[in-house]
């Protein structure tokens, strides 16, 4: 790679860190960029290299959020472990699954998310007046960690977005708290996927570590902006990112 290629990838990693910290979906910036700059790169290697940056960025976001947002660690840490195991299983399936079938499914889900958030402006803006029961909370976090963690290991982009929407709609959590919760679970899924892909040799370490530094910088800025500007800001960014994801995936699938 030349200097221009490095510049493009590091810029993409910084932007992805910012987007991931606020609403998730940074993988939709980095993965396509990796395939453009390195067209012969195997999907597993692209995913593994991106996971170094993604794990570093989500870890930085967790630390930043934890300083300002109350964290239910006894709930979230087991959820992160479930997500890690599920993501490792998902990464083991990457070589067996044709990724072209996932893109239309993800597009449909994202369009549904955009419509739902648009039609339900109160979702994620205020906390629920009647908090969910402990049983429901455990069930939602456990299922989200398992199912969305599995998706993260197989494909990845949009994982944080799906987690935020799940916590906001199913638990009545406002978007900033939902984003903080999502980062912990996403941190686990990124780590599980990274460990598996690294153990099978699908990581470009020099590139991945360089992108990790850029991703952390973007993540710190993004998480601080989310905390400072509140749920309304996160909701707007969420809608913009979801629409951008749909357009980008549609272009990738049908262009």
Coordinates of N, CA and C in Angstrom, one line a residue:
X1 N 0.8 -1.2 0.0 CA 0.0 0.0 0.0 C 0.9 1.2 0.0
X2 N 0.4 2.3 -0.7 CA 1.1 3.6 -0.7 C 0.6 4.5 0.4
X3 N 1.1 5.7 0.5 CA 0.7 6.7 1.5 C -0.8 7.0 1.3
X4 N -1.2 7.1 0.1 CA -2.6 7.5 -0.2 C -3.6 6.4 0.4
X5 N -3.2 5.1 0.2 CA -4.0 4.0 0.7 C -4.1 4.1 2.2
X6 N -3.0 4.3 2.9 CA -2.9 4.4 4.3 C -3.8 5.6 4.8
X7 N -3.7 6.7 4.1 CA -4.5 7.9 4.5 C -6.0 7.6 4.4
X8 N -6.4 6.9 3.3 CA -7.8 6.6 3.2 C -8.3 5.7 4.3
X9 N -7.6 4.6 4.6 CA -8.0 3.7 5.6 C -8.0 4.2 7.0
X10 N -7.0 5.1 7.3 CA -7.0 5.7 8.6 C -8.1 6.7 8.8
X11 N -8.4 7.4 7.7 CA -9.6 8.4 7.8 C -10.9 7.6 8.0
X12 N -11.0 6.5 7.3 CA -12.2 5.7 7.4 C -12.3 5.1 8.8
X13 N -11.2 4.7 9.4 CA -11.2 4.2 10.8 C -11.6 5.2 11.8
X14 N -11.2 6.4 11.6 CA -11.5 7.5 12.5 C -13.0 7.8 12.4
X15 N -13.5 7.9 11.2 CA -15.0 8.2 11.0 C -15.8 7.1 11.6
X16 N -15.3 5.8 11.4 CA -16.1 4.7 11.9 C -16.1 4.7 13.4
X17 N -15.0 5.1 14.0 CA -15.0 5.2 15.5 C -16.0 6.2 16.0
X18 N -16.1 7.3 15.4 CA -17.1 8.3 15.8 C -18.5 7.8 15.6
X19 N -18.8 7.2 14.4 CA -20.2 6.7 14.2 C -20.5 5.6 15.1
X20 N -19.5 4.7 15.4 CA -19.8 3.5 16.3 C -20.1 4.0 17.7
X21 N -19.4 5.0 18.2 CA -19.6 5.4 19.5 C -21.0 6.1 19.7
X22 N -21.5 6.7 18.7 CA -22.8 7.4 18.8 C -23.9 6.4 18.6
X23 N -23.9 5.7 17.4 CA -25.1 4.9 17.1 C -24.7 3.5 16.5
X24 N -23.4 3.2 16.4 CA -23.0 1.9 15.7 C -23.0 2.0 14.2
X25 N -22.5 1.0 13.6 CA -22.5 1.0 12.1 C -21.2 1.4 11.5
X26 N -20.2 1.5 12.3 CA -18.9 1.9 11.7 C -18.3 0.9 10.7
X27 N -18.7 -0.3 10.9 CA -18.2 -1.4 10.0 C -18.6 -1.1 8.6
X28 N -19.7 -0.5 8.3 CA -20.1 -0.2 7.0 C -19.3 0.9 6.3
X29 N -18.4 1.6 7.1 CA -17.5 2.5 6.6 C -16.2 1.8 6.3
X30 N -15.7 1.0 7.3 CA -14.4 0.4 7.2 C -14.3 -0.8 6.2
X31 N -15.3 -1.7 6.3 CA -15.2 -2.9 5.5 C -15.2 -2.6 4.0
X32 N -16.2 -1.8 3.5 CA -16.1 -1.5 2.0 C -14.8 -0.8 1.6
X33 N -14.3 0.1 2.5 CA -13.0 0.8 2.2 C -11.9 -0.2 2.1
X34 N -11.9 -1.2 3.0 CA -10.8 -2.2 2.9 C -10.9 -3.0 1.6
X35 N -12.1 -3.3 1.1 CA -12.2 -4.0 -0.1 C -11.9 -3.2 -1.3
X36 N -12.1 -1.9 -1.2 CA -11.7 -1.0 -2.3 C -10.2 -0.8 -2.4
X37 N -9.6 -0.6 -1.3 CA -8.1 -0.4 -1.2 C -7.4 -1.7 -1.5
X38 N -7.9 -2.8 -0.9 CA -7.2 -4.1 -1.1 C -8.2 -5.1 -1.7
X39 N -8.5 -5.0 -3.0 CA -9.6 -5.7 -3.6 C -9.4 -7.3 -3.6
X40 N -8.2 -7.7 -3.4 CA -8.0 -9.2 -3.3 C -8.0 -9.7 -1.9
X41 N -8.4 -8.9 -0.9 CA -8.5 -9.3 0.5 C -9.6 -10.3 0.7
X42 N -9.3 -11.4 1.4 CA -10.3 -12.4 1.8 C -11.3 -11.8 2.8
X43 N -12.6 -12.1 2.7 CA -13.6 -11.6 3.6 C -13.2 -11.8 5.1
X44 N -12.6 -13.0 5.4 CA -12.3 -13.3 6.8 C -11.2 -12.3 7.3
X45 N -10.2 -12.1 6.4 CA -9.1 -11.2 6.7 C -9.5 -9.7 6.9
X46 N -10.4 -9.3 6.0 CA -11.0 -7.9 6.2 C -11.7 -7.8 7.5
X47 N -12.5 -8.8 7.8 CA -13.3 -8.8 9.1 C -12.4 -8.8 10.3
X48 N -11.3 -9.7 10.2 CA -10.4 -9.8 11.3 C -9.6 -8.5 11.6
X49 N -9.1 -7.9 10.5 CA -8.4 -6.7 10.6 C -9.2 -5.6 11.1
X50 N -10.5 -5.5 10.7 CA -11.4 -4.5 11.2 C -11.7 -4.7 12.6
X51 N -11.7 -5.9 13.1 CA -12.1 -6.2 14.5 C -11.1 -5.6 15.5
X52 N -9.8 -5.5 15.1 CA -8.8 -4.9 15.9 C -9.2 -3.4 16.2
X53 N -9.5 -2.7 15.1 CA -9.9 -1.3 15.3 C -11.3 -1.2 16.0
X54 N -12.2 -2.1 15.7 CA -13.5 -2.1 16.3 C -13.5 -2.4 17.8
X55 N -12.7 -3.4 18.2 CA -12.5 -3.7 19.6 C -11.9 -2.5 20.4
X56 N -10.9 -1.9 19.8 CA -10.2 -0.8 20.5 C -11.1 0.4 20.6
X57 N -11.9 0.6 19.6 CA -12.8 1.8 19.6 C -14.0 1.6 20.6
X58 N -14.5 0.4 20.6 CA -15.6 0.1 21.6 C -15.1 0.1 23.0
X59 N -13.9 -0.3 23.2 CA -13.3 -0.3 24.6 C -13.2 1.1 25.1
X60 N -12.7 2.0 24.2 CA -12.5 3.4 24.5 C -13.9 4.1 24.8
X61 N -14.9 3.7 24.0 CA -16.2 4.2 24.2 C -16.8 3.8 25.5
X62 N -16.6 2.5 25.9 CA -17.1 2.0 27.2 C -16.5 2.8 28.3
X63 N -15.2 3.0 28.3 CA -14.5 3.8 29.4 C -15.1 5.2 29.5
X64 N -15.3 5.8 28.3 CA -15.8 7.2 28.3 C -17.2 7.2 28.8
X65 N -18.1 6.3 28.4 CA -19.5 6.3 28.8 C -19.6 6.0 30.3
X66 N -18.7 5.0 30.8 CA -18.8 4.6 32.2 C -18.5 5.7 33.2
X67 N -17.8 6.7 32.7 CA -17.5 7.9 33.6 C -18.7 8.7 33.9
X68 N -19.7 8.6 33.0 CA -20.8 9.6 33.0 C -22.2 8.8 33.2
X69 N -22.3 7.6 32.7 CA -23.5 6.9 32.7 C -23.5 5.7 33.7
X70 N -24.5 5.5 34.5 CA -24.5 4.4 35.4 C -24.5 3.1 34.6
X71 N -23.6 2.2 34.9 CA -23.5 0.9 34.2 C -24.0 -0.2 35.1
X72 N -24.8 -1.1 34.6 CA -25.2 -2.3 35.4 C -24.3 -3.5 35.0
X73 N -23.1 -3.4 35.6 CA -22.0 -4.3 35.2 C -22.4 -5.8 35.5
X74 N -23.2 -6.1 36.5 CA -23.5 -7.5 36.8 C -24.4 -8.1 35.7
X75 N -25.1 -7.2 35.0 CA -25.9 -7.6 33.9 C -25.1 -7.6 32.6
X76 N -24.3 -6.5 32.4 CA -23.7 -6.3 31.1 C -22.5 -7.2 30.8
X77 N -21.7 -7.5 31.9 CA -20.5 -8.3 31.7 C -20.9 -9.7 31.3
X78 N -21.9 -10.4 31.9 CA -22.3 -11.7 31.4 C -22.8 -11.6 30.0
X79 N -23.5 -10.5 29.7 CA -24.0 -10.3 28.3 C -22.9 -10.2 27.3
X80 N -21.8 -9.5 27.7 CA -20.6 -9.4 26.8 C -20.0 -10.7 26.6
X81 N -19.9 -11.6 27.6 CA -19.4 -12.9 27.5 C -20.2 -13.7 26.5
X82 N -21.5 -13.7 26.6 CA -22.4 -14.4 25.7 C -22.2 -13.9 24.3
X83 N -22.1 -12.6 24.1 CA -21.8 -12.0 22.8 C -20.5 -12.4 22.2
X84 N -19.5 -12.6 23.1 CA -18.1 -13.0 22.6 C -18.2 -14.4 22.1
X85 N -18.9 -15.3 22.8 CA -19.0 -16.7 22.4 C -19.8 -16.8 21.1
X86 N -20.9 -16.0 21.1 CA -21.7 -16.1 19.9 C -21.0 -15.5 18.6
X87 N -20.2 -14.5 18.8 CA -19.5 -13.9 17.7 C -18.4 -14.8 17.2
X88 N -17.7 -15.5 18.2 CA -16.7 -16.5 17.7 C -17.3 -17.6 16.9
X89 N -18.5 -18.0 17.3 CA -19.2 -19.0 16.5 C -19.6 -18.5 15.1
X90 N -20.0 -17.2 15.1 CA -20.4 -16.6 13.9 C -19.2 -16.5 12.9
X91 N -18.1 -16.1 13.5 CA -16.8 -16.0 12.6 C -16.4 -17.3 12.1
X92 N -16.7 -18.4 12.8 CA -16.4 -19.7 12.3 C -17.2 -20.1 11.1
X93 N -18.4 -19.4 11.0 CA -19.3 -19.7 9.9 C -19.1 -18.9 8.6
X94 N -18.2 -17.8 8.7 CA -18.1 -16.9 7.7 C -17.7 -17.6 6.4
X95 N -16.7 -18.5 6.4 CA -16.3 -19.2 5.2 C -17.3 -20.1 4.6
X96 N -18.4 -20.4 5.4 CA -19.4 -21.3 4.9 C -20.6 -20.7 4.3
X97 N -20.7 -19.4 4.5 CA -22.0 -18.6 4.2 C -21.7 -17.6 3.1
X98 N -22.6 -17.6 2.1 CA -22.4 -16.6 1.0 C -23.0 -15.3 1.6
X99 N -22.1 -14.3 1.7 CA -22.4 -13.0 2.3 C -23.5 -12.2 1.5
X100 N -23.7 -12.6 0.2 CA -24.7 -11.8 -0.6 C -26.1 -12.0 -0.1
X101 N -26.3 -13.1 0.6 CA -27.7 -13.3 1.2 C -28.0 -12.4 2.4
X102 N -26.9 -12.0 3.1 CA -27.1 -11.2 4.3 C -27.4 -9.7 4.0
X103 N -26.9 -9.2 2.9 CA -27.1 -7.8 2.6 C -28.5 -7.4 2.4
X104 N -29.3 -8.1 1.6 CA -30.8 -7.8 1.5 C -31.5 -7.9 2.8
X105 N -31.2 -8.9 3.6 CA -31.8 -9.0 4.9 C -31.5 -7.8 5.8
X106 N -30.2 -7.5 5.9 CA -29.8 -6.3 6.7 C -30.5 -5.0 6.2
X107 N -30.6 -4.9 4.9 CA -31.3 -3.7 4.4 C -32.7 -3.6 4.8
X108 N -33.4 -4.7 4.8 CA -34.8 -4.7 5.2 C -35.0 -4.4 6.7
X109 N -34.1 -4.9 7.5 CA -34.1 -4.7 8.9 C -33.8 -3.2 9.2
X110 N -32.9 -2.6 8.5 CA -32.5 -1.2 8.7 C -33.6 -0.3 8.3
X111 N -34.3 -0.6 7.2 CA -35.4 0.2 6.7 C -36.5 0.2 7.8
X112 N -36.8 -1.0 8.3 CA -37.7 -1.1 9.4 C -37.4 -0.3 10.6
X113 N -36.1 -0.3 11.0 CA -35.6 0.5 12.1 C -35.9 2.0 11.8
X114 N -35.5 2.5 10.6 CA -35.7 3.9 10.3 C -37.2 4.3 10.4
X115 N -38.1 3.4 9.8 CA -39.5 3.7 9.9 C -40.0 3.8 11.3
X116 N -39.6 2.8 12.1 CA -40.0 2.7 13.5 C -39.6 3.9 14.3
X117 N -38.3 4.3 14.2 CA -37.8 5.5 14.9 C -38.5 6.7 14.5
X118 N -38.8 6.8 13.2 CA -39.5 8.0 12.7 C -40.9 8.1 13.2
X119 N -41.6 7.0 13.2 CA -43.0 7.0 13.6 C -43.2 7.0 15.1
X120 N -42.1 6.7 15.9 CA -42.1 6.6 17.3 C -41.1 7.6 17.9
X121 N -41.3 8.9 17.8 CA -40.3 9.9 18.2 C -39.9 9.8 19.7
X122 N -40.8 9.2 20.5 CA -40.5 9.2 21.9 C -39.6 8.1 22.3
X123 N -39.4 7.1 21.4 CA -38.5 5.9 21.7 C -37.1 6.4 21.8
X124 N -36.5 6.1 22.9 CA -35.1 6.4 23.1 C -34.8 7.9 23.6
X125 N -35.8 8.7 23.6 CA -35.6 10.1 24.0 C -35.8 10.3 25.5
X126 N -36.7 9.5 26.1 CA -37.0 9.5 27.5 C -37.0 8.1 28.1
X127 N -36.7 8.0 29.4 CA -36.7 6.7 30.0 C -38.2 6.2 30.2
X128 N -38.4 4.9 30.2 CA -39.7 4.4 30.4 C -40.2 4.7 31.8
X129 N -41.5 5.1 31.9 CA -42.1 5.4 33.2 C -42.2 4.2 34.1
X130 N -42.4 3.0 33.4 CA -42.5 1.8 34.2 C -41.3 0.9 33.8
X131 N -40.2 0.9 34.5 CA -39.1 0.1 34.2 C -39.4 -1.4 34.0
X132 N -38.8 -2.1 33.1 CA -39.1 -3.5 32.9 C -38.7 -4.4 34.1
X133 N -39.3 -5.5 34.2 CA -38.9 -6.4 35.3 C -37.5 -6.9 35.1
X134 N -36.9 -7.4 36.2 CA -35.6 -8.0 36.1 C -35.5 -9.2 35.1
X135 N -36.6 -10.0 35.2 CA -36.6 -11.2 34.3 C -36.6 -10.7 32.8
X136 N -37.4 -9.7 32.5 CA -37.5 -9.2 31.1 C -36.1 -8.6 30.7
X137 N -35.5 -7.9 31.6 CA -34.2 -7.3 31.3 C -33.2 -8.3 31.0
X138 N -33.1 -9.3 31.8 CA -32.1 -10.4 31.6 C -32.4 -11.1 30.3
X139 N -33.7 -11.4 30.0 CA -34.0 -12.1 28.8 C -33.6 -11.2 27.5
X140 N -34.0 -9.9 27.6 CA -33.7 -9.1 26.4 C -32.2 -9.0 26.2
X141 N -31.4 -8.7 27.3 CA -30.0 -8.5 27.1 C -29.3 -9.8 26.7
X142 N -29.8 -11.0 27.3 CA -29.2 -12.3 26.9 C -29.5 -12.6 25.4
X143 N -30.7 -12.4 25.0 CA -31.0 -12.8 23.6 C -30.4 -11.8 22.6
X144 N -30.3 -10.5 23.0 CA -29.7 -9.6 22.1 C -28.2 -9.9 22.0
X145 N -27.6 -10.2 23.1 CA -26.1 -10.5 23.1 C -25.9 -11.7 22.2
X146 N -26.7 -12.8 22.4 CA -26.5 -14.0 21.6 C -26.8 -13.8 20.1
X147 N -27.9 -13.3 19.8 CA -28.3 -13.2 18.4 C -27.6 -12.2 17.6
X148 N -27.5 -11.0 18.2 CA -26.8 -9.9 17.5 C -25.3 -10.1 17.6
X149 N -24.8 -10.8 18.6 CA -23.4 -11.1 18.7 C -23.0 -12.1 17.6
X150 N -23.9 -13.1 17.3 CA -23.7 -14.1 16.2 C -23.6 -13.3 14.9
X151 N -24.6 -12.4 14.7 CA -24.5 -11.6 13.5 C -23.2 -10.8 13.4
X152 N -22.7 -10.3 14.5 CA -21.5 -9.5 14.4 C -20.3 -10.4 14.0
X153 N -20.3 -11.6 14.4 CA -19.2 -12.5 14.0 C -19.3 -12.9 12.5
X154 N -20.5 -13.0 12.0 CA -20.7 -13.4 10.6 C -20.4 -12.2 9.7
X155 N -21.0 -11.1 10.0 CA -21.0 -9.9 9.1 C -20.5 -8.7 9.8
X156 N -21.3 -8.2 10.8 CA -20.8 -7.2 11.7 C -21.4 -5.8 11.6
X157 N -21.3 -5.1 10.4 CA -21.8 -3.7 10.3 C -23.2 -3.5 10.8
X158 N -23.4 -2.5 11.6 CA -24.7 -2.2 12.2 C -25.0 -2.9 13.5
X159 N -24.0 -3.7 14.0 CA -24.3 -4.4 15.3 C -24.7 -3.4 16.4
X160 N -23.9 -2.3 16.6 CA -24.2 -1.4 17.6 C -25.6 -0.7 17.5
X161 N -25.9 -0.4 16.2 CA -27.3 0.1 15.9 C -28.4 -0.8 16.3
X162 N -28.2 -2.1 16.0 CA -29.3 -3.1 16.3 C -29.4 -3.2 17.9
X163 N -28.3 -3.2 18.6 CA -28.3 -3.2 20.0 C -29.0 -2.0 20.6
X164 N -28.7 -0.9 20.2 CA -29.3 0.4 20.7 C -30.8 0.3 20.5
X165 N -31.2 0.0 19.3 CA -32.6 -0.1 19.0 C -33.3 -1.1 19.9
X166 N -32.7 -2.2 20.1 CA -33.3 -3.3 20.9 C -33.5 -2.8 22.4
X167 N -32.4 -2.2 22.9 CA -32.5 -1.8 24.3 C -33.5 -0.6 24.5
X168 N -33.6 0.3 23.5 CA -34.5 1.4 23.6 C -35.9 1.0 23.5
X169 N -36.2 0.0 22.6 CA -37.6 -0.4 22.3 C -38.1 -1.4 23.3
X170 N -37.2 -2.4 23.6 CA -37.7 -3.5 24.5 C -37.6 -3.2 26.0
X171 N -36.6 -2.3 26.3 CA -36.4 -2.0 27.8 C -36.8 -0.5 28.1
X172 N -37.2 0.3 27.1 CA -37.5 1.6 27.4 C -36.4 2.5 27.8
X173 N -35.2 2.1 27.4 CA -34.0 2.9 27.8 C -33.8 4.0 26.8
X174 N -33.4 5.2 27.3 CA -33.2 6.4 26.4 C -31.8 6.1 25.7
X175 N -31.7 6.8 24.5 CA -30.6 6.4 23.6 C -29.2 6.5 24.2
X176 N -28.9 7.5 25.0 CA -27.6 7.6 25.5 C -27.2 6.4 26.4
X177 N -28.2 6.0 27.3 CA -27.9 4.8 28.1 C -27.9 3.6 27.3
X178 N -28.8 3.5 26.2 CA -28.8 2.4 25.4 C -27.5 2.2 24.6
X179 N -26.9 3.4 24.2 CA -25.6 3.4 23.5 C -24.5 2.9 24.4
X180 N -24.6 3.3 25.7 CA -23.6 2.8 26.7 C -23.7 1.3 26.9
X181 N -24.9 0.8 27.0 CA -25.1 -0.6 27.2 C -24.6 -1.4 25.9
X182 N -24.9 -0.8 24.8 CA -24.6 -1.5 23.5 C -23.1 -1.6 23.4
X183 N -22.3 -0.6 23.8 CA -20.9 -0.6 23.7 C -20.3 -1.7 24.4
X184 N -20.8 -2.0 25.6 CA -20.3 -3.1 26.4 C -20.5 -4.5 25.7
X185 N -21.7 -4.7 25.2 CA -22.0 -5.9 24.5 C -21.2 -6.0 23.3
X186 N -21.1 -4.9 22.5 CA -20.4 -4.9 21.3 C -18.9 -5.1 21.5
X187 N -18.4 -4.6 22.6 CA -17.0 -4.9 23.0 C -16.7 -6.4 23.1
X188 N -17.7 -7.1 23.7 CA -17.5 -8.5 23.9 C -17.6 -9.2 22.6
X189 N -18.5 -8.9 21.7 CA -18.6 -9.5 20.4 C -17.4 -9.3 19.5
X190 N -16.9 -8.1 19.6 CA -15.7 -7.7 18.8 C -14.5 -8.6 19.3
X191 N -14.4 -8.7 20.6 CA -13.3 -9.5 21.2 C -13.4 -11.0 20.8
X192 N -14.6 -11.5 20.9 CA -14.8 -12.9 20.6 C -14.4 -13.2 19.1
X193 N -14.9 -12.4 18.2 CA -14.6 -12.5 16.8 C -13.2 -12.4 16.5
X194 N -12.5 -11.4 17.1 CA -11.1 -11.1 16.9 C -10.3 -12.3 17.4
X195 N -10.6 -12.9 18.5 CA -9.8 -14.0 19.0 C -9.8 -15.2 18.0
X196 N -11.1 -15.5 17.6 CA -11.2 -16.6 16.6 C -10.4 -16.3 15.3
X197 N -10.6 -15.1 14.7 CA -10.0 -14.8 13.4 C -8.5 -14.7 13.6
X198 N -8.0 -14.2 14.7 CA -6.6 -14.1 14.9 C -6.0 -15.5 15.0
X199 N -6.7 -16.4 15.7 CA -6.2 -17.8 15.9 C -6.1 -18.5 14.6
X200 N -6.9 -18.1 13.6 CA -6.9 -18.8 12.3 C -6.0 -18.0 11.2
X201 N -5.3 -16.9 11.7 CA -4.4 -16.2 10.8 C -5.0 -15.2 9.9
X202 N -6.3 -14.8 10.2 CA -7.0 -13.8 9.4 C -6.9 -12.4 9.9
X203 N -5.7 -11.9 10.3 CA -5.6 -10.5 10.7 C -4.3 -9.9 10.2
X204 N -4.4 -8.7 9.6 CA -3.2 -7.9 9.2 C -2.9 -7.0 10.4
X205 N -1.9 -7.4 11.2 CA -1.7 -6.8 12.5 C -1.2 -5.3 12.3
X206 N -0.3 -5.1 11.5 CA 0.2 -3.7 11.3 C -0.8 -2.7 10.9
X207 N -1.6 -3.1 9.9 CA -2.7 -2.3 9.4 C -3.8 -2.1 10.5
X208 N -4.2 -3.3 11.1 CA -5.2 -3.3 12.1 C -4.9 -2.4 13.3
X209 N -3.7 -2.5 13.8 CA -3.3 -1.7 15.0 C -3.2 -0.2 14.6
X210 N -2.8 0.1 13.4 CA -2.8 1.5 13.0 C -4.2 2.1 12.9
X211 N -5.1 1.3 12.4 CA -6.5 1.7 12.3 C -7.1 1.8 13.7
X212 N -6.6 1.0 14.6 CA -7.2 1.0 16.0 C -6.9 2.3 16.6
X213 N -5.7 2.9 16.4 CA -5.4 4.2 17.0 C -6.4 5.2 16.5
X214 N -6.6 5.2 15.2 CA -7.5 6.2 14.6 C -8.9 6.0 15.0
X215 N -9.3 4.7 15.2 CA -10.7 4.4 15.6 C -10.9 4.9 17.0
X216 N -9.9 4.7 17.9 CA -10.1 5.1 19.3 C -10.3 6.6 19.4
X217 N -9.5 7.4 18.6 CA -9.6 8.8 18.6 C -11.0 9.2 18.2
X218 N -11.6 8.6 17.1 CA -12.9 9.0 16.7 C -14.0 8.5 17.7
X219 N -13.7 7.4 18.3 CA -14.7 6.9 19.3 C -14.8 7.8 20.5
X220 N -13.6 8.3 21.0 CA -13.6 9.2 22.2 C -14.4 10.5 21.9
X221 N -14.2 11.0 20.7 CA -14.9 12.3 20.3 C -16.4 12.0 20.2
X222 N -16.8 10.8 19.5 CA -18.2 10.5 19.3 C -18.9 10.3 20.6
X223 N -18.3 9.5 21.5 CA -19.0 9.2 22.8 C -19.1 10.5 23.7
X224 N -18.1 11.4 23.6 CA -18.3 12.7 24.4 C -19.4 13.5 23.8
X225 N -19.5 13.5 22.4 CA -20.6 14.3 21.8 C -21.9 13.8 22.2
X226 N -22.0 12.4 22.2 CA -23.3 11.8 22.6 C -23.7 12.2 24.0
X227 N -22.7 12.2 24.9 CA -23.0 12.5 26.3 C -23.4 14.0 26.4
X228 N -22.7 14.8 25.7 CA -22.9 16.3 25.8 C -24.2 16.7 25.2
X229 N -24.6 16.1 24.0 CA -25.7 16.6 23.3 C -27.0 15.8 23.6
X230 N -26.9 14.7 24.2 CA -28.1 14.0 24.7 C -28.8 13.1 23.6
X231 N -30.0 12.6 24.1 CA -30.7 11.6 23.3 C -31.2 12.1 22.0
X232 N -31.6 13.4 21.9 CA -32.1 13.9 20.7 C -31.1 13.9 19.6
X233 N -29.9 14.2 19.9 CA -28.8 14.2 19.0 C -28.5 12.8 18.5
X234 N -28.5 11.8 19.4 CA -28.2 10.4 19.0 C -29.3 9.9 18.1
X235 N -30.6 10.4 18.4 CA -31.7 9.9 17.5 C -31.5 10.4 16.1
X236 N -31.1 11.7 15.9 CA -31.0 12.3 14.6 C -29.8 11.5 13.9
X237 N -28.7 11.4 14.6 CA -27.6 10.7 14.0 C -27.9 9.2 13.6
X238 N -28.7 8.6 14.5 CA -29.2 7.2 14.2 C -29.9 7.2 12.9
X239 N -30.9 8.1 12.7 CA -31.7 8.1 11.4 C -30.8 8.3 10.2
X240 N -29.9 9.3 10.3 CA -29.0 9.6 9.2 C -28.1 8.4 8.9
X241 N -27.5 7.8 9.9 CA -26.7 6.6 9.7 C -27.4 5.4 9.1
X242 N -28.6 5.2 9.6 CA -29.4 4.1 9.1 C -29.7 4.3 7.6
X243 N -30.2 5.5 7.2 CA -30.4 5.8 5.8 C -29.2 5.6 5.0
X244 N -28.1 6.1 5.5 CA -26.8 6.0 4.8 C -26.4 4.5 4.6
X245 N -26.6 3.7 5.6 CA -26.4 2.3 5.6 C -27.2 1.6 4.4
X246 N -28.5 2.0 4.4 CA -29.3 1.4 3.4 C -28.9 1.8 2.0
X247 N -28.6 3.0 1.8 CA -28.1 3.5 0.5 C -26.8 2.8 0.1
X248 N -25.9 2.7 1.1 CA -24.6 2.1 0.8 C -24.7 0.6 0.5
X249 N -25.5 -0.1 1.2 CA -25.7 -1.5 1.0 C -26.5 -1.8 -0.3
X250 N -27.4 -0.9 -0.6 CA -28.2 -1.0 -1.8 C -27.3 -0.8 -3.0
X251 N -26.4 0.2 -3.0 CA -25.4 0.4 -4.0 C -24.5 -0.8 -4.2
X252 N -24.0 -1.3 -3.1 CA -23.1 -2.5 -3.1 C -23.8 -3.7 -3.7
X253 N -25.1 -3.9 -3.4 CA -25.8 -5.1 -3.8 C -26.3 -5.0 -5.3
X254 N -26.7 -3.8 -5.7 CA -27.4 -3.7 -7.0 C -26.7 -2.9 -8.1
X255 N -25.7 -2.1 -7.7 CA -25.0 -1.3 -8.7 C -24.2 -2.2 -9.6

